[in-house]
Each structure stands twice: as C-alpha cells, then as structure tokens.
C-alpha cells in the first residue's frame, strides 16, 4: 500500500526502476559480487514514446553475505527490456503495414462493388436465368472431394468437356452470361482479370440476392420501390461479410474428375443426402439449397419433403419465407453458400490490388 506504480518494485532486496532512455545492455549487470551496482546507458535508435530505461540497484538485504544479483532478478530485467525494445522498434512498421492493408481492402471492396453492379445488371436483363446460375454455382463447387482435397469452386466448369456432362445440361446460357460479364469486368479491373473461380460464386451471390429482392417485391404487391425498401430494411445484406472476404481464388487449369456431381433432376433424396454428406453438409443444408437443385424450387421441396430427415427443415424454411424478413431462410442460405464457396480453395487476400500512384509534390502548381 502507498507505493506508486511505474516507479520501482522491490523483490528480494532489489529494485527495478523504469525511466526514459536506456538501452538493452543496461539490464545486464555484472555477476561479480560488488558492494553496489547501477548501470545506465544512453538510448540508441528507437521510438522515444515507448523506450524506457531499466536500472537494477543492489539494495541492502537481511541475508548476511548475499552480495550478488539472484538469477531470477537478472531474468526479470532481461525479459522486460527485450519486450520494450521490440515495442519501440516495431511501431513504424506496424503503422506502414496497417496503412497498406487499408488501401488493399478499399481497392478490393471497390472492385467487388463494381462486379456486383455488372452482374446485377446482367441478371436483371435475363431474370429467367437465375435458377440456372444457382445450379451452375453449385455444380462448380460441389465437385470438392474431402479425401483428396481437390475440386471445389475453382472455375473448372468453364471447360467444355465439363460443361457437356449430363449434370450440367441446360447451363450453357448461364455460363455465357457470366463470360460476357467477365469481359466487361476485366475491361475496368485495375488489378488484373477476375478468375472464374471468383466470378462464378459472385454470380451465385447476385442470383440469390435477386431471389430475395423478388420475394420482397411480391410481398409488396409487385411494387418494386416498396419491395426494394422492404428488402433494404429487413433483408440480410449485412450477413455477406465472410463471403465477400473469400475473394482471391485461383482458376483450375483442367476439368474436375467426372462422377462427383449428381443429376439433380434424376437423383433420389438419398443420393442428394449422400452427396451433401460427402462434403460435410446435412439435411439442413440440403433443404436450404433447394433453389439450387433445379429450376422449380417448389417441385424440389416437394421431393425433399418425402424424406423424414429433410422434412422439418423444408417446412422451417417455407414458413420463414412467408415472414416479412425471412431471416432464418436467408441467414442459413448465406452461411451454407459461404462455406460451399470456400471448400478446398487457397485465398489470395492481395488479389486484384494494385500499386497506388504516388503524387510528386514538386510538380504541383500552387
């Protein structure tokens, strides 16, 4: 009681005082027995706001003949100073790294906003392709194989040999829309062309948002302005954060192996459950992804409802879609799509960033 923090601390007859301006060597007193010891040096290059000095003073003790520093006191001085030296030297580096990171985040965010605008305009012009875009995004991603860590949302569905497989029948128009959008996106990208591995999941996201907005418009009697207001007020736009961060996938250079994707229109519910189970999903995720399994969501859900494991989830999401916000349905769908869109992928978080042009102050005219 009564001792002021930050001044000194007494331990086994010694005090450790912190004052401004000493270097690392000040913490290493001689281990030779001497009557008293005070070591202090001037500071070397460091940040003045963090640097401190450590002084170890030998104090008189009650133990006769104990005239040397104990090992514990030496280690305490040593550890404290190393930590403060690191803090002093790392300040400028952390500031530079943080600034660069903020610039890259802004660049990627602005690029994503432009991508969404391009995809939204393309989908608005051809709304009949929405269910096929959803199936395309699913079929590209669900090739993931847990055992080999291969496949997944890698853009391999763009290859004609993969697109021509039975499970991808009828998806060519959706791929054409994405390819046309890619040409426009690449024309204004400052950080290089966008990969199909990134663009296809973003097309799926835009298609999902289109279904959410369409539902809100229907609940407003077909009034687009009111429906848009309803979706903005009660929709789940804020739930896409993690999905948006998974941005920087690399395109596969070859088609994924055959036999990994069922023909959804011909598959039994058990076959669908088995496929979803193979990538770590269950009946809940199968039910919430019903819109991805074919052009007629109602017919797909009627089939899924014949399975006792899937029925409760189908009913849950049907009830949710009847509410104003349809929160349960939207949040679970976004969560599932986010997980699906990152399976087996190494994300380059610096993708699509570019050097910032420096301003030469000497050339500015005042």
Short mmCIF file of C-alpha atoms in Angstrom, two decimals:
data_model
loop_
_atom_site.label_atom_id
_atom_site.label_comp_id
_atom_site.label_asym_id
_atom_site.label_seq_id
_atom_site.Cartn_x
_atom_site.Cartn_y
_atom_site.Cartn_z
CA UNK A 1 0.00 0.00 0.00
CA UNK A 2 1.20 3.53 -0.69
CA UNK A 3 3.68 2.51 -3.41
CA UNK A 4 3.14 4.37 -6.70
CA UNK A 5 3.01 2.08 -9.76
CA UNK A 6 5.57 2.61 -12.51
CA UNK A 7 8.29 3.90 -10.14
CA UNK A 8 10.01 0.90 -8.61
CA UNK A 9 9.28 -2.59 -7.36
CA UNK A 10 11.16 -4.38 -4.59
CA UNK A 11 11.90 -8.08 -4.90
CA UNK A 12 14.36 -9.97 -2.70
CA UNK A 13 16.26 -6.86 -1.80
CA UNK A 14 16.48 -5.28 -5.26
CA UNK A 15 14.55 -2.57 -7.02
CA UNK A 16 13.84 -2.23 -10.73
CA UNK A 17 13.27 1.37 -11.82
CA UNK A 18 11.89 2.40 -15.24
CA UNK A 19 12.93 5.78 -16.61
CA UNK A 20 13.17 7.17 -20.10
CA UNK A 21 16.18 6.41 -22.27
CA UNK A 22 18.36 3.30 -21.73
CA UNK A 23 19.43 0.50 -24.00
CA UNK A 24 19.34 -3.27 -23.77
CA UNK A 25 22.79 -3.51 -22.16
CA UNK A 26 21.54 -1.62 -19.12
CA UNK A 27 19.76 -4.77 -17.95
CA UNK A 28 22.84 -6.95 -17.78
CA UNK A 29 24.67 -6.12 -14.55
CA UNK A 30 27.91 -7.79 -13.71
CA UNK A 31 27.51 -11.07 -11.86
CA UNK A 32 30.65 -10.36 -9.85
CA UNK A 33 29.98 -9.63 -6.21
CA UNK A 34 30.28 -5.89 -5.69
CA UNK A 35 29.08 -3.56 -2.94
CA UNK A 36 26.61 -1.75 -5.19
CA UNK A 37 25.53 -1.69 -8.81
CA UNK A 38 23.96 0.94 -11.04
CA UNK A 39 24.00 0.57 -14.81
CA UNK A 40 22.53 3.07 -17.25
CA UNK A 41 23.33 3.95 -20.84
CA UNK A 42 22.06 6.45 -23.36
CA UNK A 43 19.37 5.38 -25.83
CA UNK A 44 20.14 4.02 -29.26
CA UNK A 45 17.79 4.44 -32.27
CA UNK A 46 14.24 3.82 -31.12
CA UNK A 47 10.79 5.38 -30.76
CA UNK A 48 11.04 7.84 -27.83
CA UNK A 49 7.40 7.37 -26.88
CA UNK A 50 7.95 3.71 -25.99
CA UNK A 51 11.61 3.43 -24.94
CA UNK A 52 12.41 3.06 -21.26
CA UNK A 53 15.50 2.50 -19.17
CA UNK A 54 15.94 -0.35 -16.74
CA UNK A 55 18.14 0.22 -13.72
CA UNK A 56 18.93 -2.56 -11.35
CA UNK A 57 20.14 -1.27 -7.97
CA UNK A 58 21.53 -3.58 -5.40
CA UNK A 59 19.86 -3.00 -2.05
CA UNK A 60 20.96 -3.97 1.38
CA UNK A 61 19.32 -7.22 2.44
CA UNK A 62 18.75 -9.06 5.65
CA UNK A 63 20.66 -12.09 4.40
CA UNK A 64 24.28 -11.93 5.50
CA UNK A 65 26.85 -12.33 2.75
CA UNK A 66 24.38 -12.15 -0.16
CA UNK A 67 26.15 -9.63 -2.39
CA UNK A 68 25.20 -10.72 -5.93
CA UNK A 69 22.08 -10.44 -8.01
CA UNK A 70 19.88 -13.50 -7.95
CA UNK A 71 19.29 -15.20 -11.30
CA UNK A 72 15.55 -14.52 -11.14
CA UNK A 73 16.16 -10.75 -10.89
CA UNK A 74 18.51 -10.82 -13.88
CA UNK A 75 15.93 -12.71 -15.95
CA UNK A 76 13.20 -10.27 -14.95
CA UNK A 77 15.28 -7.32 -16.11
CA UNK A 78 16.25 -9.14 -19.29
CA UNK A 79 12.67 -10.09 -20.25
CA UNK A 80 11.22 -6.68 -19.54
CA UNK A 81 13.79 -4.90 -21.64
CA UNK A 82 13.52 -7.25 -24.63
CA UNK A 83 9.77 -6.64 -24.71
CA UNK A 84 10.17 -2.88 -24.57
CA UNK A 85 12.91 -2.88 -27.22
CA UNK A 86 10.61 -4.81 -29.58
CA UNK A 87 7.75 -2.40 -28.95
CA UNK A 88 9.97 0.59 -29.59
CA UNK A 89 11.34 -0.76 -32.87
CA UNK A 90 8.06 -2.14 -34.29
CA UNK A 91 5.89 0.96 -34.09
CA UNK A 92 6.68 2.42 -37.51
CA UNK A 93 6.49 -0.98 -39.22
CA UNK A 94 3.03 -1.67 -37.81
CA UNK A 95 1.80 1.74 -38.95
CA UNK A 96 3.09 1.17 -42.50
CA UNK A 97 1.59 -2.34 -42.67
CA UNK A 98 -1.78 -1.12 -41.41
CA UNK A 99 -1.88 1.67 -43.99
CA UNK A 100 -1.04 -0.72 -46.84
CA UNK A 101 -3.66 -3.19 -45.63
CA UNK A 102 -6.35 -0.50 -45.53
CA UNK A 103 -5.51 0.57 -49.09
CA UNK A 104 -5.76 -3.02 -50.36
CA UNK A 105 -9.05 -3.57 -48.55
CA UNK A 106 -10.50 -0.45 -50.11
CA UNK A 107 -9.32 -1.49 -53.58
CA UNK A 108 -10.88 -4.96 -53.25
CA UNK A 109 -14.10 -3.54 -51.81
CA UNK A 110 -14.47 -1.05 -54.65
CA UNK A 111 -13.76 -3.77 -57.20
CA UNK A 112 -16.38 -6.04 -55.63
CA UNK A 113 -18.96 -3.24 -55.74
CA UNK A 114 -18.33 -2.81 -59.46
CA UNK A 115 -18.60 -6.57 -60.01
CA UNK A 116 -21.97 -6.67 -58.25
CA UNK A 117 -23.28 -3.81 -60.36
CA UNK A 118 -22.23 -5.56 -63.56
CA UNK A 119 -23.71 -8.91 -62.51
CA UNK A 120 -26.89 -7.32 -61.17
CA UNK A 121 -27.49 -5.52 -64.46
CA UNK A 122 -26.83 -8.71 -66.45
CA UNK A 123 -29.19 -10.78 -64.30
CA UNK A 124 -31.88 -8.09 -64.34
CA UNK A 125 -31.80 -8.26 -68.12
CA UNK A 126 -32.26 -12.06 -68.11
CA UNK A 127 -34.10 -12.98 -64.88
CA UNK A 128 -35.12 -16.36 -66.33
CA UNK A 129 -31.50 -17.49 -65.96
CA UNK A 130 -31.45 -17.06 -62.16
CA UNK A 131 -32.16 -20.74 -61.27
CA UNK A 132 -29.57 -21.91 -63.81
CA UNK A 133 -26.93 -19.57 -62.42
CA UNK A 134 -27.62 -21.04 -58.97
CA UNK A 135 -27.21 -24.60 -60.26
CA UNK A 136 -24.05 -23.62 -62.15
CA UNK A 137 -22.51 -22.19 -58.97
CA UNK A 138 -23.49 -25.32 -57.03
CA UNK A 139 -22.16 -27.76 -59.62
CA UNK A 140 -18.83 -25.97 -59.88
CA UNK A 141 -18.34 -26.02 -56.10
CA UNK A 142 -19.75 -29.40 -55.14
CA UNK A 143 -17.01 -31.26 -57.03
CA UNK A 144 -14.96 -30.85 -53.82
CA UNK A 145 -13.55 -34.14 -52.54
CA UNK A 146 -12.59 -34.20 -48.87
CA UNK A 147 -10.27 -37.20 -49.21
CA UNK A 148 -8.06 -35.70 -51.91
CA UNK A 149 -8.72 -32.02 -51.09
CA UNK A 150 -9.39 -31.47 -54.79
CA UNK A 151 -12.18 -29.87 -56.78
CA UNK A 152 -14.44 -27.23 -55.30
CA UNK A 153 -15.25 -23.73 -56.58
CA UNK A 154 -12.28 -23.49 -58.91
CA UNK A 155 -13.98 -22.39 -62.15
CA UNK A 156 -13.39 -25.75 -63.87
CA UNK A 157 -16.99 -25.85 -65.08
CA UNK A 158 -15.99 -23.33 -67.77
CA UNK A 159 -14.24 -26.11 -69.71
CA UNK A 160 -16.41 -27.51 -72.49
CA UNK A 161 -15.57 -31.09 -71.52
CA UNK A 162 -17.05 -30.49 -68.07
CA UNK A 163 -19.94 -28.33 -69.22
CA UNK A 164 -21.05 -31.09 -71.64
CA UNK A 165 -21.59 -33.61 -68.82
CA UNK A 166 -25.20 -34.72 -68.14
CA UNK A 167 -25.40 -32.95 -64.77
CA UNK A 168 -24.63 -29.61 -66.46
CA UNK A 169 -27.22 -29.89 -69.19
CA UNK A 170 -29.07 -26.61 -69.76
CA UNK A 171 -26.46 -24.45 -68.01
CA UNK A 172 -24.71 -23.07 -71.10
CA UNK A 173 -26.80 -19.88 -71.22
CA UNK A 174 -25.90 -19.14 -67.61
CA UNK A 175 -22.21 -19.64 -68.35
CA UNK A 176 -22.49 -17.37 -71.40
CA UNK A 177 -23.93 -14.60 -69.22
CA UNK A 178 -21.02 -14.97 -66.81
CA UNK A 179 -18.47 -14.94 -69.63
CA UNK A 180 -19.97 -11.74 -71.05
CA UNK A 181 -19.91 -10.15 -67.60
CA UNK A 182 -16.26 -11.18 -67.23
CA UNK A 183 -15.30 -9.32 -70.40
CA UNK A 184 -16.81 -6.13 -69.03
CA UNK A 185 -15.31 -6.62 -65.56
CA UNK A 186 -11.84 -7.28 -66.96
CA UNK A 187 -12.08 -4.09 -69.02
CA UNK A 188 -12.23 -1.90 -65.91
CA UNK A 189 -10.24 -4.04 -63.45
CA UNK A 190 -7.08 -2.30 -62.27
CA UNK A 191 -5.70 -5.43 -60.59
CA UNK A 192 -5.83 -7.92 -63.42
CA UNK A 193 -8.56 -10.15 -64.86
CA UNK A 194 -11.01 -11.74 -62.46
CA UNK A 195 -10.86 -15.52 -62.17
CA UNK A 196 -13.86 -17.70 -62.99
CA UNK A 197 -13.31 -19.26 -59.57
CA UNK A 198 -14.23 -15.87 -58.05
CA UNK A 199 -16.77 -14.73 -60.61
CA UNK A 200 -19.00 -17.83 -60.55
CA UNK A 201 -19.60 -17.67 -56.76
CA UNK A 202 -20.25 -13.92 -57.07
CA UNK A 203 -22.75 -14.64 -59.84
CA UNK A 204 -24.40 -17.12 -57.48
CA UNK A 205 -24.49 -14.45 -54.78
CA UNK A 206 -26.09 -11.95 -57.17
CA UNK A 207 -28.67 -14.54 -58.22
CA UNK A 208 -29.51 -15.29 -54.58
CA UNK A 209 -29.94 -11.59 -53.85
CA UNK A 210 -32.22 -11.35 -56.89
CA UNK A 211 -34.48 -14.06 -55.40
CA UNK A 212 -34.53 -12.26 -52.05
CA UNK A 213 -35.49 -8.99 -53.70
CA UNK A 214 -38.13 -10.67 -55.89
CA UNK A 215 -39.70 -12.16 -52.77
CA UNK A 216 -39.85 -8.75 -51.09
CA UNK A 217 -41.47 -7.22 -54.20
CA UNK A 218 -44.13 -9.95 -54.25
CA UNK A 219 -44.93 -9.24 -50.61
CA UNK A 220 -45.47 -5.60 -51.57
CA UNK A 221 -47.98 -6.50 -54.27
CA UNK A 222 -45.47 -6.18 -57.10
CA UNK A 223 -44.41 -2.64 -56.24
CA UNK A 224 -40.66 -2.58 -56.98
CA UNK A 225 -39.93 0.56 -55.00
CA UNK A 226 -41.70 -0.68 -51.88
CA UNK A 227 -40.18 -4.15 -52.29
CA UNK A 228 -36.71 -2.69 -52.56
CA UNK A 229 -37.34 -0.61 -49.44
CA UNK A 230 -38.60 -3.68 -47.60
CA UNK A 231 -35.55 -5.71 -48.57
CA UNK A 232 -33.19 -2.89 -47.60
CA UNK A 233 -34.87 -2.53 -44.22
CA UNK A 234 -35.40 -6.18 -43.28
CA UNK A 235 -33.13 -8.14 -45.63
CA UNK A 236 -29.92 -9.90 -44.75
CA UNK A 237 -27.41 -7.87 -46.75
CA UNK A 238 -25.21 -7.48 -43.68
CA UNK A 239 -24.66 -11.25 -43.48
CA UNK A 240 -22.42 -11.44 -46.55
CA UNK A 241 -19.23 -10.20 -44.89
CA UNK A 242 -17.40 -13.53 -44.66
CA UNK A 243 -18.48 -14.49 -48.18
CA UNK A 244 -17.03 -11.26 -49.55
CA UNK A 245 -13.70 -11.82 -47.79
CA UNK A 246 -13.23 -15.18 -49.57
CA UNK A 247 -12.07 -13.35 -52.67
CA UNK A 248 -8.90 -14.34 -54.45
CA UNK A 249 -9.43 -17.91 -55.70
CA UNK A 250 -7.28 -19.35 -58.47
CA UNK A 251 -8.74 -20.95 -61.59
CA UNK A 252 -8.22 -24.65 -62.19
CA UNK A 253 -6.30 -25.42 -65.36
CA UNK A 254 -8.18 -28.64 -66.07
CA UNK A 255 -11.69 -30.09 -65.62
CA UNK A 256 -12.57 -31.73 -62.33
CA UNK A 257 -12.95 -35.54 -62.36
CA UNK A 258 -16.24 -36.97 -63.56
CA UNK A 259 -18.80 -38.63 -61.30
CA UNK A 260 -18.71 -36.10 -58.48
CA UNK A 261 -21.99 -34.27 -59.25
CA UNK A 262 -25.40 -35.97 -59.34
CA UNK A 263 -28.01 -35.23 -61.97
CA UNK A 264 -30.26 -33.36 -59.59
CA UNK A 265 -33.44 -33.77 -61.63
CA UNK A 266 -32.99 -37.56 -61.61
CA UNK A 267 -31.39 -38.10 -58.19
CA UNK A 268 -33.28 -39.56 -55.24
CA UNK A 269 -33.36 -37.70 -51.96
CA UNK A 270 -30.98 -40.27 -50.50
CA UNK A 271 -28.50 -39.65 -53.30
CA UNK A 272 -28.71 -35.94 -52.64
CA UNK A 273 -28.19 -36.51 -48.91
CA UNK A 274 -25.18 -38.72 -49.61
CA UNK A 275 -23.60 -36.12 -51.85
CA UNK A 276 -24.11 -33.31 -49.35
CA UNK A 277 -22.84 -35.55 -46.57
CA UNK A 278 -19.64 -36.22 -48.53
CA UNK A 279 -18.70 -32.52 -48.30
CA UNK A 280 -19.73 -32.15 -44.65
CA UNK A 281 -23.32 -30.94 -45.10
CA UNK A 282 -26.51 -32.45 -43.74
CA UNK A 283 -30.30 -32.36 -44.28
CA UNK A 284 -30.44 -28.76 -43.08
CA UNK A 285 -28.08 -27.52 -45.81
CA UNK A 286 -29.79 -29.70 -48.42
CA UNK A 287 -33.16 -28.15 -47.60
CA UNK A 288 -31.93 -24.56 -47.62
CA UNK A 289 -30.20 -25.09 -51.00
CA UNK A 290 -33.41 -26.31 -52.67
CA UNK A 291 -33.39 -23.37 -55.11
CA UNK A 292 -30.02 -24.57 -56.43
CA UNK A 293 -31.21 -28.08 -57.28
CA UNK A 294 -33.38 -27.30 -60.28
CA UNK A 295 -35.46 -24.61 -61.99
CA UNK A 296 -38.63 -25.42 -59.98
CA UNK A 297 -37.95 -24.86 -56.28
CA UNK A 298 -41.47 -25.89 -55.24
CA UNK A 299 -41.16 -29.24 -57.02
CA UNK A 300 -37.73 -29.83 -55.49
CA UNK A 301 -39.02 -29.10 -52.00
CA UNK A 302 -41.97 -31.44 -52.53
CA UNK A 303 -39.49 -34.21 -53.29
CA UNK A 304 -37.23 -33.36 -50.34
CA UNK A 305 -40.25 -33.34 -48.00
CA UNK A 306 -40.73 -37.06 -48.62
CA UNK A 307 -37.62 -37.75 -46.50
CA UNK A 308 -38.17 -37.63 -42.72
CA UNK A 309 -34.71 -36.19 -42.09
CA UNK A 310 -35.20 -33.31 -44.50
CA UNK A 311 -38.92 -32.59 -43.96
CA UNK A 312 -38.57 -30.49 -40.76
CA UNK A 313 -36.04 -28.22 -42.45
CA UNK A 314 -38.10 -27.82 -45.61
CA UNK A 315 -41.08 -26.79 -43.50
CA UNK A 316 -38.96 -24.42 -41.41
CA UNK A 317 -37.69 -22.55 -44.46
CA UNK A 318 -41.09 -22.45 -46.12
CA UNK A 319 -42.52 -20.80 -43.02
CA UNK A 320 -39.58 -18.41 -42.89
CA UNK A 321 -40.12 -17.30 -46.49
CA UNK A 322 -43.67 -16.28 -45.58
CA UNK A 323 -42.42 -13.79 -42.99
CA UNK A 324 -41.51 -10.19 -43.75
CA UNK A 325 -37.79 -10.65 -43.18
CA UNK A 326 -37.49 -14.42 -43.94
CA UNK A 327 -34.47 -14.26 -41.62
CA UNK A 328 -33.98 -17.96 -40.91
CA UNK A 329 -34.03 -18.86 -44.58
CA UNK A 330 -31.78 -16.05 -45.76
CA UNK A 331 -29.17 -16.33 -43.00
CA UNK A 332 -28.88 -20.12 -43.29
CA UNK A 333 -28.66 -19.93 -47.08
CA UNK A 334 -25.92 -17.28 -46.94
CA UNK A 335 -24.00 -19.32 -44.36
CA UNK A 336 -24.22 -22.50 -46.45
CA UNK A 337 -23.24 -20.75 -49.67
CA UNK A 338 -20.27 -19.13 -47.92
CA UNK A 339 -18.97 -22.50 -46.72
CA UNK A 340 -19.57 -24.12 -50.10
CA UNK A 341 -17.77 -21.33 -51.95
CA UNK A 342 -14.54 -21.72 -49.98
CA UNK A 343 -14.09 -25.51 -49.96
CA UNK A 344 -10.61 -26.57 -50.96
CA UNK A 345 -9.52 -23.10 -52.02
CA UNK A 346 -6.43 -21.12 -51.08
CA UNK A 347 -7.45 -17.48 -50.92
CA UNK A 348 -5.03 -14.79 -52.05
CA UNK A 349 -6.12 -11.81 -49.99
CA UNK A 350 -4.00 -9.46 -52.08
CA UNK A 351 -5.63 -10.45 -55.36
CA UNK A 352 -6.87 -7.59 -57.57
CA UNK A 353 -4.90 -4.97 -55.66
CA UNK A 354 -2.55 -2.61 -57.44
CA UNK A 355 0.16 -0.04 -56.63
CA UNK A 356 -1.07 3.37 -55.67
CA UNK A 357 0.22 6.15 -57.89
CA UNK A 358 2.47 8.47 -55.93
CA UNK A 359 1.96 12.22 -56.13
CA UNK A 360 5.14 14.22 -56.73
CA UNK A 361 4.68 17.30 -54.62
CA UNK A 362 7.43 19.10 -56.50
CA UNK A 363 5.29 19.10 -59.67
CA UNK A 364 2.21 20.53 -58.03
CA UNK A 365 1.39 24.07 -59.08
CA UNK A 366 0.26 26.35 -56.30
#
